Amino acid sequence: MTNSIHDMGGMHGFGPVVPEPDEPVFHADWEGRVLAMLRAMGYTGLWTLDGFRSSLENLPPLTYLSSSYFERWCRGLERLVVAHSLVGEDEIVAGRVLRPGIRLNRKLTLDDAKVMPWPKFDRPALGPARFKAGDPVRTRNINPPTHTRLPRYARGKLGTVEAVRGCHVFPDTAALGAGENPQWLYAVVFTGRELWGEEADPAIRVSIEAFEPYLSPA
Amino acid sequence: MPADDHAHDHSSELSEMQLRVKALETILTEKGYVDPAALDQIVENFETRIGPHIGARIVARAWVDPEFKRRLLADATDAANSAAGLDPVSNHLIAVENTPQTHNVVVCTLCSCYPAAVLGLPPVWYKSAPYRARMVIDPKGVLAEFGVSLPPGTDIRIWDSTAETRFLVVPMRPAGTEGWSEEALAALVTRDSMVGTGLPRSPEEPAAEAAR
């Protein structure tokens, strides 16, 4: 979902940031298992990174806020394996296997895990870029009921293209399983005052990485 | 740990999440979707191989080698991947340089995007609601909570990681480190200094002295 609780930029009321001295990589063994399962299941190619993000964003807001980070990941992964008919809802509830698995096209092996390939998201351009560095742009005011990576605080705002990043997989369609639909990606920078009003600190500038469909000429 | 280790009945000691995750791993393993040995390897990668020491080496090299720094700022993925003695990093890495005029800070307001290939997994605070909510609207307030105060007149540039591009802050080289080796300099480069919520260690700090 787009206007969901995950879109936190600019919200008040969450209190101070509390850094933890000498923080461990994982705070419990199960956190590492969740991360590993998610990476291994992501490798199957059955869903996209944005499909996973969408599964987290679709958690009920109270669940999202009251769950720890890896707890959210666990719930998101459970939802994905059920949605893709890999595991039955009844099996999640029972906590055990009730029927055999289905065949996967790709399974992460130990050798794959040793290499740990990082995914690539850039794709060949399907057409010329509409904008270049220095162009003024206005972000569109969109509120799709599905996944997007244009944060609410940066919608309908006047900014400047700072860099052209190339063509990348478009999250808004990739999340839906509707194809990669590659789009030009830009760094777009805004003044603090454009985002937050006249009271904002003039020393602040904020940039987002914006896909071309998020932008209009200004 | 291997799936077999999960068979022991410690249920009275196990938290709800331990049980839930254990059940999910058992289901995925028995259905043939995951190999527990591969899962062990992934955990090991993040616990021992991948961490901020990688980013620190990149920053230290940029401090001593102007040509490497030029290439890093032009194309960080290519520069890091082709540099001798550095591990390959992920794709779409972008290095942003702190200067006396501008201090850079990285955030992901929508989830937890972080340059994991060069810094490892993000700390809890980076993924927390307070950081994600406030860094884009009140960066000075957040930096103060990290004990960072910038000289008056410094601009603050926030990079919200809304796509698959990942940002590595190249902090300013501390004064008093002339002639230091790349290795000794790397010991000054903290994780937080590469996110923008910290500054490099002072060369007078004991940890830095020990690394010389």
XYZ file of C-alpha atoms in Angstrom:
430
model
C 0.000 0.000 0.000
C 1.174 3.468 -0.608
C -0.151 5.672 2.199
C 0.639 3.133 4.860
C 2.420 3.382 8.194
C 5.797 2.452 6.658
C 5.989 5.869 4.937
C 7.410 7.664 7.982
C 9.377 10.620 6.631
C 8.481 13.803 8.538
C 6.256 12.192 11.199
C 6.407 13.386 14.798
C 5.901 11.552 18.051
C 8.241 8.566 17.852
C 10.671 10.022 20.389
C 14.460 10.213 20.284
C 16.817 8.030 18.275
C 18.564 5.670 20.674
C 21.907 4.311 19.397
C 23.045 1.057 21.043
C 26.748 0.852 21.958
C 28.551 -2.250 20.606
C 25.397 -3.505 18.937
C 25.566 -7.173 17.833
C 24.769 -8.130 14.219
C 21.781 -10.129 15.476
C 20.083 -9.795 18.862
C 18.861 -13.414 18.775
C 19.626 -16.450 16.618
C 16.157 -16.414 15.083
C 16.810 -12.992 13.539
C 19.654 -14.441 11.482
C 17.464 -17.374 10.416
C 14.734 -14.993 9.204
C 17.237 -12.955 7.205
C 18.747 -16.101 5.687
C 15.346 -17.626 4.814
C 14.272 -14.403 3.204
C 17.398 -14.197 1.055
C 17.159 -17.875 0.133
C 13.472 -17.624 -0.777
C 14.058 -14.356 -2.639
C 16.607 -16.230 -4.767
C 13.810 -18.449 -6.131
C 12.686 -15.451 -8.192
C 9.036 -16.061 -7.300
C 8.656 -12.512 -6.044
C 10.552 -9.255 -6.349
C 12.219 -7.160 -3.682
C 9.346 -4.718 -3.958
C 6.882 -7.581 -3.685
C 8.484 -8.330 -0.316
C 8.404 -4.669 0.706
C 4.744 -4.570 -0.246
C 4.032 -7.559 2.008
C 5.452 -5.580 4.945
C 3.567 -2.418 4.031
C 0.325 -4.395 3.944
C 0.687 -5.524 7.547
C -1.950 -3.881 9.776
C -0.466 -0.585 11.070
C -0.636 -1.652 14.709
C 1.165 -4.899 13.882
C 3.786 -3.001 11.887
C 4.498 -0.576 14.720
C 4.453 -3.105 17.551
C 6.642 -5.700 15.814
C 10.414 -5.676 15.814
C 12.161 -5.352 12.465
C 12.900 -9.061 11.976
C 9.478 -9.974 13.362
C 7.973 -7.932 10.530
C 10.234 -9.754 8.095
C 9.045 -13.092 9.465
C 5.397 -12.104 9.084
C 6.064 -10.736 5.601
C 7.800 -13.952 4.538
C 4.928 -16.056 5.913
C 2.489 -13.975 3.866
C 4.584 -14.340 0.708
C 4.990 -18.130 0.870
C 1.238 -18.463 1.424
C 0.362 -15.978 -1.342
C 2.582 -17.901 -3.782
C 1.022 -21.254 -2.772
C 4.337 -22.602 -1.505
C 2.957 -23.178 1.986
C -0.653 -23.467 3.150
C -2.115 -21.032 5.646
C -3.094 -24.147 7.613
C 0.559 -25.208 7.720
C 1.625 -21.817 9.092
C -1.063 -22.127 11.770
C -0.136 -25.740 12.547
C 3.576 -24.944 12.525
C 4.335 -28.100 10.526
C 4.168 -29.605 7.055
C 0.783 -31.039 6.042
C 1.550 -31.746 2.350
C 4.582 -32.033 0.062
C 6.234 -28.962 -1.435
C 6.031 -27.914 -5.059
C 8.975 -27.850 -7.454
C 11.030 -24.635 -7.606
C 12.846 -23.385 -10.692
C 15.750 -22.092 -8.610
C 16.999 -22.990 -5.152
C 19.872 -21.347 -3.312
C 22.683 -23.859 -2.697
C 25.509 -23.705 -0.200
C 27.881 -22.694 -3.013
C 25.537 -19.885 -4.059
C 25.424 -18.688 -0.458
C 29.235 -18.589 -0.280
C 29.370 -16.228 -3.253
C 26.353 -14.268 -2.037
C 25.463 -12.538 -5.277
C 24.067 -9.033 -4.914
C 21.148 -8.398 -7.271
C 21.341 -5.847 -10.066
C 18.427 -3.561 -10.821
C 19.666 -1.505 -13.764
C 18.292 -2.429 -17.176
C 18.852 -1.357 -20.803
C 17.043 1.873 -21.640
C 13.859 1.502 -23.672
C 13.933 5.167 -24.698
C 15.732 8.460 -24.062
C 15.717 10.080 -20.632
C 13.165 12.861 -20.344
C 15.221 14.931 -17.899
C 18.862 15.908 -17.422
C 20.884 17.206 -14.504
C 19.852 20.752 -13.629
C 16.267 20.425 -14.877
C 13.553 21.757 -12.551
C 10.897 19.124 -11.918
C 7.753 18.767 -9.841
C 6.990 15.417 -8.271
C 3.536 14.171 -9.091
C 0.819 13.981 -6.472
C 0.034 10.280 -6.692
C -1.731 8.110 -4.144
C -1.918 4.637 -5.675
C -3.522 1.958 -3.486
C -0.546 -0.256 -4.356
C 3.228 -0.079 -3.768
C 5.213 3.012 -4.719
C 8.597 4.451 -3.753
C 7.590 8.099 -3.924
C 7.314 9.092 -0.255
C 4.341 11.198 0.818
C 6.501 14.065 2.091
C 7.984 14.506 -1.404
C 4.780 14.515 -3.482
C 3.765 17.601 -5.423
C 7.076 19.302 -4.567
C 9.374 21.437 -6.700
C 12.892 20.038 -6.979
C 15.944 19.875 -9.213
C 17.348 16.886 -11.052
C 20.875 16.413 -9.749
C 21.916 13.182 -11.456
C 20.623 10.641 -13.958
C 21.117 7.144 -12.559
C 20.229 5.078 -15.616
C 17.213 2.827 -16.203
C 16.084 0.658 -13.289
C 13.353 -1.877 -12.515
C 10.193 0.107 -11.674
C 9.048 -0.823 -8.149
C 5.424 0.195 -8.693
C 4.872 -2.547 -11.278
C 7.508 -5.027 -10.067
C 5.766 -5.204 -6.684
C 2.567 -6.353 -8.369
C 4.268 -9.076 -10.367
C 3.348 -6.987 -13.419
C 6.833 -6.924 -14.933
C 10.029 -4.935 -14.542
C 8.846 -2.044 -16.735
C 12.275 -0.301 -16.505
C 12.173 3.467 -16.000
C 14.775 6.224 -15.859
C 15.873 6.985 -12.322
C 17.030 10.398 -11.097
C 18.410 11.979 -7.957
C 16.024 14.866 -7.267
C 16.936 17.365 -4.568
C 14.566 19.649 -2.630
C 15.166 22.499 -0.232
C 14.039 21.948 3.321
C 11.643 24.892 2.912
C 9.975 23.354 -0.145
C 9.296 20.187 1.828
C 8.549 21.569 5.280
C 7.565 25.212 4.866
C 8.952 28.627 5.677
C 9.958 27.659 9.209
C 12.351 24.992 7.967
C 16.106 25.307 8.440
C 17.551 26.872 5.254
C 20.715 24.782 5.682
C 18.821 21.559 4.883
C 18.454 19.874 1.506
C 16.873 16.456 0.990
C 17.095 14.239 -2.072
C 15.104 11.229 -3.140
C 15.794 8.739 -5.907
C 12.824 9.335 -8.208
C 11.636 7.242 -11.136
C 10.602 9.158 -14.243
C 6.846 8.430 -13.855
C 7.027 10.272 -10.506
C 8.124 13.524 -12.210
C 6.630 16.315 -14.310
C 8.550 19.162 -15.993
C 8.405 22.366 -13.939
C 22.336 -23.907 13.153
C 21.336 -27.091 11.297
C 17.692 -28.120 11.329
C 18.492 -31.159 13.485
C 19.469 -28.914 16.361
C 15.942 -27.598 16.323
C 14.492 -30.979 17.241
C 15.265 -30.733 20.951
C 12.336 -29.757 23.088
C 13.275 -26.516 24.778
C 9.825 -25.068 24.296
C 9.534 -23.835 27.844
C 12.646 -21.695 27.276
C 11.828 -20.539 23.774
C 10.214 -17.225 22.986
C 7.195 -16.983 20.731
C 9.392 -15.697 17.906
C 11.958 -18.480 18.302
C 9.159 -21.042 17.997
C 7.526 -19.277 15.089
C 10.769 -18.947 13.113
C 11.832 -22.496 13.925
C 8.479 -23.783 12.642
C 8.796 -21.766 9.433
C 12.340 -23.020 8.806
C 11.235 -26.610 9.393
C 8.349 -26.205 6.944
C 10.520 -24.594 4.244
C 13.244 -27.219 4.723
C 10.924 -30.235 4.690
C 9.221 -28.937 1.562
C 12.632 -28.728 -0.084
C 12.641 -24.948 -0.542
C 15.701 -24.083 1.550
C 18.953 -25.826 2.444
C 19.769 -25.251 6.142
C 23.500 -25.328 5.318
C 22.986 -22.466 2.863
C 21.089 -20.560 5.575
C 23.987 -21.133 7.994
C 26.339 -19.707 5.364
C 24.243 -16.573 4.870
C 24.181 -15.930 8.621
C 27.944 -16.471 8.755
C 28.488 -14.044 5.880
C 26.768 -11.271 7.797
C 28.325 -12.155 11.154
C 31.923 -12.465 10.005
C 32.604 -11.383 6.408
C 30.524 -8.328 5.625
C 30.775 -5.269 7.827
C 31.909 -1.659 8.154
C 35.571 -2.696 7.879
C 34.974 -2.912 4.114
C 33.672 0.632 3.858
C 36.450 1.872 6.143
C 39.096 0.502 3.776
C 37.419 2.228 0.835
C 37.313 5.550 2.681
C 40.920 5.240 3.875
C 42.096 4.520 0.356
C 40.216 7.582 -0.899
C 42.021 9.643 1.761
C 45.491 8.573 0.613
C 44.948 8.107 -3.129
C 43.482 11.139 -4.970
C 43.020 9.190 -8.217
C 41.057 6.472 -6.376
C 38.960 9.154 -4.693
C 38.183 10.764 -8.046
C 37.066 7.400 -9.445
C 35.116 6.562 -6.275
C 33.087 9.771 -6.482
C 32.513 9.245 -10.228
C 31.462 5.550 -9.993
C 31.774 3.983 -6.561
C 30.778 0.470 -7.637
C 33.403 0.370 -10.368
C 36.113 1.986 -8.267
C 35.591 -0.348 -5.308
C 35.238 -3.469 -7.444
C 38.387 -2.826 -9.460
C 40.606 -1.736 -6.570
C 43.348 -4.147 -5.592
C 42.806 -5.833 -2.248
C 39.195 -4.731 -1.816
C 36.305 -7.185 -1.824
C 33.726 -6.766 -4.578
C 30.810 -4.610 -3.469
C 27.210 -4.609 -4.567
C 25.823 -2.717 -7.517
C 24.598 0.857 -7.594
C 26.916 2.167 -4.885
C 27.251 5.963 -4.763
C 29.914 7.726 -2.676
C 29.089 11.201 -1.358
C 31.863 13.362 0.040
C 31.698 15.501 3.155
C 33.335 18.918 2.792
C 33.688 21.912 5.108
C 30.548 23.282 3.382
C 28.341 20.173 3.279
C 27.698 17.247 5.621
C 25.925 14.215 4.118
C 23.569 11.852 5.946
C 21.865 8.690 4.658
C 18.366 7.491 5.587
C 15.636 5.235 4.238
C 12.287 6.693 5.267
C 10.285 3.890 3.593
C 12.085 0.801 4.922
C 15.735 0.037 5.705
C 17.800 0.460 2.517
C 21.464 0.605 3.526
C 24.805 -0.028 1.780
C 25.011 -3.535 3.276
C 27.792 -4.707 0.941
C 30.173 -2.146 2.427
C 28.724 -1.603 5.930
C 27.022 -4.917 6.797
C 23.505 -5.024 8.221
C 22.038 -1.736 9.414
C 21.915 -1.099 13.171
C 18.523 -1.113 14.913
C 18.433 2.682 15.194
C 18.765 3.052 11.414
C 15.652 0.880 10.917
C 13.735 2.522 13.763
C 10.711 4.798 13.414
C 12.365 7.801 15.138
C 15.314 7.844 12.720
C 13.228 7.242 9.593
C 10.646 9.849 10.614
C 12.910 12.646 11.813
C 16.116 12.576 9.777
C 14.464 14.274 6.796
C 12.715 17.002 8.846
C 14.970 17.528 11.888
C 18.479 16.338 10.969
C 20.212 18.664 13.436
C 18.075 17.340 16.272
C 18.854 13.746 15.317
C 22.585 14.444 14.902
C 22.594 16.017 18.377
C 21.276 12.708 19.755
C 24.381 11.079 18.237
C 26.560 13.726 19.879
C 27.339 15.349 16.537
C 27.284 19.116 16.247
C 28.516 20.661 13.024
C 30.260 24.019 12.697
C 27.795 26.908 12.140
C 27.143 27.476 8.459
C 27.501 23.804 7.480
C 24.802 22.676 5.044
C 23.192 19.308 5.693
C 22.339 17.090 2.761
C 20.016 14.145 3.423
C 19.958 11.215 0.991
C 16.677 9.274 1.230
C 17.375 5.805 -0.241
C 14.106 5.405 -2.116
C 15.480 3.180 -4.937
C 18.220 0.517 -5.217
C 21.023 3.079 -5.259
C 23.020 2.887 -2.011
C 24.967 5.706 -0.418
C 28.348 5.661 1.304
C 29.409 8.870 3.024
C 33.110 9.689 2.633
C 33.877 11.683 5.792
C 36.601 14.330 5.958
C 40.061 13.081 6.880
C 40.866 14.130 10.442
C 43.577 16.730 10.920
C 46.814 15.467 12.415
C 46.944 12.281 10.330
C 49.523 13.396 7.782
C 51.741 10.501 6.750
C 49.483 7.841 8.309
C 49.192 4.490 6.537
C 45.963 3.429 4.839
C 45.513 0.742 7.510
C 45.935 3.168 10.397
C 43.534 5.605 8.771
C 40.912 2.869 8.281
C 40.834 2.420 12.070
C 39.574 6.014 12.371
C 36.614 5.405 10.049
C 33.564 4.436 12.102
C 30.359 2.951 10.743
C 28.389 6.008 11.810
C 30.851 8.324 10.022
C 29.990 6.486 6.773
C 26.236 6.933 7.399
C 26.681 10.568 8.373
C 25.513 10.208 11.986
C 29.066 10.364 13.259
C 32.495 11.778 12.544
C 35.752 9.806 12.229
C 37.694 9.083 15.410
C 40.219 11.664 16.482
C 43.833 10.536 15.967
C 44.353 11.058 19.714
C 41.809 8.368 20.676
C 43.440 5.260 22.178
C 41.833 2.926 19.610
C 43.414 4.970 16.848
C 46.792 5.097 18.537
C 46.792 1.319 18.940
C 46.165 0.814 15.217
C 49.120 2.920 14.110
